[in-house]
Amino acid sequence: MSQLPIHFFTEDISFTLKQKGPLRTWIKNTIIAEGFKLGVLNFIFCSDNYLLSINQNYLKHDTLTDIITFNNSEDKRVIVGDIFISLERIRENAQRFNVTSESELHRVMIHGTLHLLGYADKGKEAKALMTDKENHYLSKRVF
């Protein structure tokens, strides 16, 4: 059992995440590289319907999405959050982008982490920076 405060949960689906230890280390290293400290970070893997319900109830959006990130930090330099990820969207997007589901999952996981680190993806420049950061940190995976 890892001592890192990064946790993985499932809601309404059956899923086993592979390489939990290396993923925790990679995400923690990303947070540290950006000058932040890791508080507690929860990844919750779920279905489209589960995430749609969160999108409707909390964000008032009636659309499917692959990820919703909630920043629960009380200190701007300490990362505390919940990242909900639809595995159905991950699988569909992986096919659309011609990548493995695992690669797409890792991209979305680091995308959510980057949101907690203050990066946005609305607008052309912000989206380009987000994509650059995703690619940079994806290249840092050693597993």
mmCIF file of C-alpha atoms in Angstrom:
data_model
loop_
_atom_site.group_PDB
_atom_site.id
_atom_site.type_symbol
_atom_site.label_atom_id
_atom_site.label_comp_id
_atom_site.label_asym_id
_atom_site.label_seq_id
_atom_site.Cartn_x
_atom_site.Cartn_y
_atom_site.Cartn_z
ATOM 1 C CA MET A 1 0.000 0.000 0.000
ATOM 2 C CA SER A 2 1.380 3.358 -1.020
ATOM 3 C CA GLN A 3 1.866 6.149 1.473
ATOM 4 C CA LEU A 4 1.044 8.780 -1.150
ATOM 5 C CA PRO A 5 -2.330 10.458 -0.580
ATOM 6 C CA ILE A 6 -3.605 9.655 -4.060
ATOM 7 C CA HIS A 7 -6.613 7.358 -4.024
ATOM 8 C CA PHE A 8 -8.499 5.498 -6.736
ATOM 9 C CA PHE A 9 -12.203 4.663 -6.506
ATOM 10 C CA THR A 10 -14.964 3.397 -8.761
ATOM 11 C CA GLU A 11 -18.634 4.339 -8.848
ATOM 12 C CA ASP A 12 -21.257 2.232 -10.656
ATOM 13 C CA ILE A 13 -18.686 0.323 -12.750
ATOM 14 C CA SER A 14 -16.244 -2.526 -12.338
ATOM 15 C CA PHE A 15 -12.692 -1.425 -13.114
ATOM 16 C CA THR A 16 -9.226 -2.227 -11.844
ATOM 17 C CA LEU A 17 -6.571 0.393 -12.464
ATOM 18 C CA LYS A 18 -3.182 -0.996 -13.458
ATOM 19 C CA GLN A 19 0.152 0.315 -12.158
ATOM 20 C CA LYS A 20 -1.279 2.275 -9.229
ATOM 21 C CA GLY A 21 2.107 2.796 -7.559
ATOM 22 C CA PRO A 22 3.857 4.225 -10.635
ATOM 23 C CA LEU A 23 0.798 6.362 -11.418
ATOM 24 C CA ARG A 24 0.826 7.825 -7.907
ATOM 25 C CA THR A 25 4.527 8.643 -8.173
ATOM 26 C CA TRP A 26 4.112 10.188 -11.636
ATOM 27 C CA ILE A 27 1.227 12.392 -10.532
ATOM 28 C CA LYS A 28 2.998 13.451 -7.333
ATOM 29 C CA ASN A 29 6.150 14.282 -9.313
ATOM 30 C CA THR A 30 4.049 16.407 -11.692
ATOM 31 C CA ILE A 31 2.579 18.339 -8.763
ATOM 32 C CA ILE A 32 6.014 18.912 -7.219
ATOM 33 C CA ALA A 33 7.531 19.948 -10.583
ATOM 34 C CA GLU A 34 4.866 22.660 -10.818
ATOM 35 C CA GLY A 35 5.838 24.018 -7.389
ATOM 36 C CA PHE A 36 2.878 22.645 -5.419
ATOM 37 C CA LYS A 37 2.458 20.224 -2.531
ATOM 38 C CA LEU A 38 0.207 17.187 -2.613
ATOM 39 C CA GLY A 39 -2.629 17.159 -0.104
ATOM 40 C CA VAL A 40 -5.197 14.506 -1.007
ATOM 41 C CA LEU A 41 -6.181 13.623 -4.547
ATOM 42 C CA ASN A 42 -9.020 11.244 -5.397
ATOM 43 C CA PHE A 43 -9.618 9.774 -8.832
ATOM 44 C CA ILE A 44 -13.118 8.368 -9.224
ATOM 45 C CA PHE A 45 -13.720 6.191 -12.287
ATOM 46 C CA CYS A 46 -17.339 5.949 -13.384
ATOM 47 C CA SER A 47 -19.819 5.583 -16.245
ATOM 48 C CA ASP A 48 -21.118 8.215 -18.660
ATOM 49 C CA ASN A 49 -24.436 8.349 -16.801
ATOM 50 C CA TYR A 50 -22.780 8.881 -13.430
ATOM 51 C CA LEU A 51 -20.631 11.725 -14.761
ATOM 52 C CA LEU A 52 -23.566 13.211 -16.690
ATOM 53 C CA SER A 53 -25.512 13.380 -13.441
ATOM 54 C CA ILE A 54 -22.633 15.255 -11.762
ATOM 55 C CA ASN A 55 -22.390 17.569 -14.766
ATOM 56 C CA GLN A 56 -26.122 18.336 -14.605
ATOM 57 C CA ASN A 57 -26.371 18.705 -10.825
ATOM 58 C CA TYR A 58 -23.188 20.631 -10.050
ATOM 59 C CA LEU A 59 -22.240 22.425 -13.256
ATOM 60 C CA LYS A 60 -25.695 22.758 -14.881
ATOM 61 C CA HIS A 61 -24.378 21.246 -18.136
ATOM 62 C CA ASP A 62 -26.469 18.616 -19.915
ATOM 63 C CA THR A 63 -23.645 17.029 -21.898
ATOM 64 C CA LEU A 64 -21.417 13.996 -21.720
ATOM 65 C CA THR A 65 -17.811 14.659 -20.771
ATOM 66 C CA ASP A 66 -14.729 12.586 -20.053
ATOM 67 C CA ILE A 67 -13.679 14.400 -16.874
ATOM 68 C CA ILE A 68 -14.881 16.734 -14.160
ATOM 69 C CA THR A 69 -12.405 18.141 -11.664
ATOM 70 C CA PHE A 70 -13.345 19.597 -8.284
ATOM 71 C CA ASN A 71 -10.724 21.704 -6.527
ATOM 72 C CA ASN A 72 -11.230 21.297 -2.770
ATOM 73 C CA SER A 73 -8.047 23.068 -1.692
ATOM 74 C CA GLU A 74 -8.083 25.728 0.986
ATOM 75 C CA ASP A 75 -4.427 26.573 0.320
ATOM 76 C CA LYS A 76 -3.490 27.662 -3.209
ATOM 77 C CA ARG A 77 -0.167 25.791 -3.036
ATOM 78 C CA VAL A 78 -1.559 22.475 -1.769
ATOM 79 C CA ILE A 79 -3.442 20.200 -4.153
ATOM 80 C CA VAL A 80 -6.662 18.740 -2.769
ATOM 81 C CA GLY A 81 -9.280 17.541 -5.201
ATOM 82 C CA ASP A 82 -11.620 14.990 -6.703
ATOM 83 C CA ILE A 83 -11.283 14.006 -10.346
ATOM 84 C CA PHE A 84 -14.195 12.077 -11.866
ATOM 85 C CA ILE A 85 -13.445 10.220 -15.106
ATOM 86 C CA SER A 86 -15.909 8.446 -17.393
ATOM 87 C CA LEU A 87 -14.299 5.266 -18.664
ATOM 88 C CA GLU A 88 -16.879 5.069 -21.454
ATOM 89 C CA ARG A 89 -15.670 8.450 -22.775
ATOM 90 C CA ILE A 90 -12.050 7.323 -22.381
ATOM 91 C CA ARG A 91 -12.657 4.215 -24.501
ATOM 92 C CA GLU A 92 -14.567 6.139 -27.173
ATOM 93 C CA ASN A 93 -11.991 8.940 -27.327
ATOM 94 C CA ALA A 94 -9.136 6.431 -27.506
ATOM 95 C CA GLN A 95 -10.723 4.928 -30.620
ATOM 96 C CA ARG A 96 -11.370 8.373 -32.093
ATOM 97 C CA PHE A 97 -7.769 9.514 -31.502
ATOM 98 C CA ASN A 98 -6.302 6.108 -32.437
ATOM 99 C CA VAL A 99 -4.511 5.610 -29.102
ATOM 100 C CA THR A 100 -4.779 2.922 -26.449
ATOM 101 C CA SER A 101 -7.385 3.299 -23.724
ATOM 102 C CA GLU A 102 -4.556 3.311 -21.186
ATOM 103 C CA SER A 103 -2.792 6.205 -22.964
ATOM 104 C CA GLU A 104 -6.019 8.185 -23.140
ATOM 105 C CA LEU A 105 -6.737 7.483 -19.475
ATOM 106 C CA HIS A 106 -3.291 8.741 -18.477
ATOM 107 C CA ARG A 107 -3.762 11.883 -20.598
ATOM 108 C CA VAL A 108 -7.093 12.614 -18.921
ATOM 109 C CA MET A 109 -5.681 11.916 -15.453
ATOM 110 C CA ILE A 110 -2.847 14.393 -15.982
ATOM 111 C CA HIS A 111 -5.308 16.839 -17.585
ATOM 112 C CA GLY A 112 -7.392 16.856 -14.398
ATOM 113 C CA THR A 113 -4.256 17.239 -12.290
ATOM 114 C CA LEU A 114 -3.194 20.208 -14.423
ATOM 115 C CA HIS A 115 -6.576 21.837 -13.830
ATOM 116 C CA LEU A 116 -5.909 21.601 -10.085
ATOM 117 C CA LEU A 117 -2.514 23.199 -10.726
ATOM 118 C CA GLY A 118 -4.249 26.213 -12.272
ATOM 119 C CA TYR A 119 -4.185 25.434 -15.979
ATOM 120 C CA ALA A 120 -7.291 26.127 -18.043
ATOM 121 C CA ASP A 121 -8.402 24.797 -21.405
ATOM 122 C CA LYS A 122 -10.894 27.432 -22.528
ATOM 123 C CA GLY A 123 -9.649 29.467 -25.454
ATOM 124 C CA LYS A 124 -7.066 28.697 -28.103
ATOM 125 C CA GLU A 125 -3.944 29.773 -26.183
ATOM 126 C CA ALA A 126 -4.977 28.139 -22.894
ATOM 127 C CA LYS A 127 -5.873 24.915 -24.687
ATOM 128 C CA ALA A 128 -2.521 24.886 -26.519
ATOM 129 C CA LEU A 129 -0.630 25.398 -23.239
ATOM 130 C CA MET A 130 -2.682 22.639 -21.567
ATOM 131 C CA THR A 131 -1.898 20.229 -24.410
ATOM 132 C CA ASP A 132 1.814 21.122 -24.248
ATOM 133 C CA LYS A 133 1.837 20.477 -20.490
ATOM 134 C CA GLU A 134 -0.025 17.169 -20.944
ATOM 135 C CA ASN A 135 2.501 16.037 -23.539
ATOM 136 C CA HIS A 136 5.420 17.155 -21.370
ATOM 137 C CA TYR A 137 4.247 15.236 -18.309
ATOM 138 C CA LEU A 138 3.132 12.214 -20.324
ATOM 139 C CA SER A 139 6.733 12.001 -21.540
ATOM 140 C CA LYS A 140 7.841 11.778 -17.895
ATOM 141 C CA ARG A 141 6.063 8.463 -17.282
ATOM 142 C CA VAL A 142 8.604 5.722 -16.642
ATOM 143 C CA PHE A 143 6.236 2.780 -16.770
#
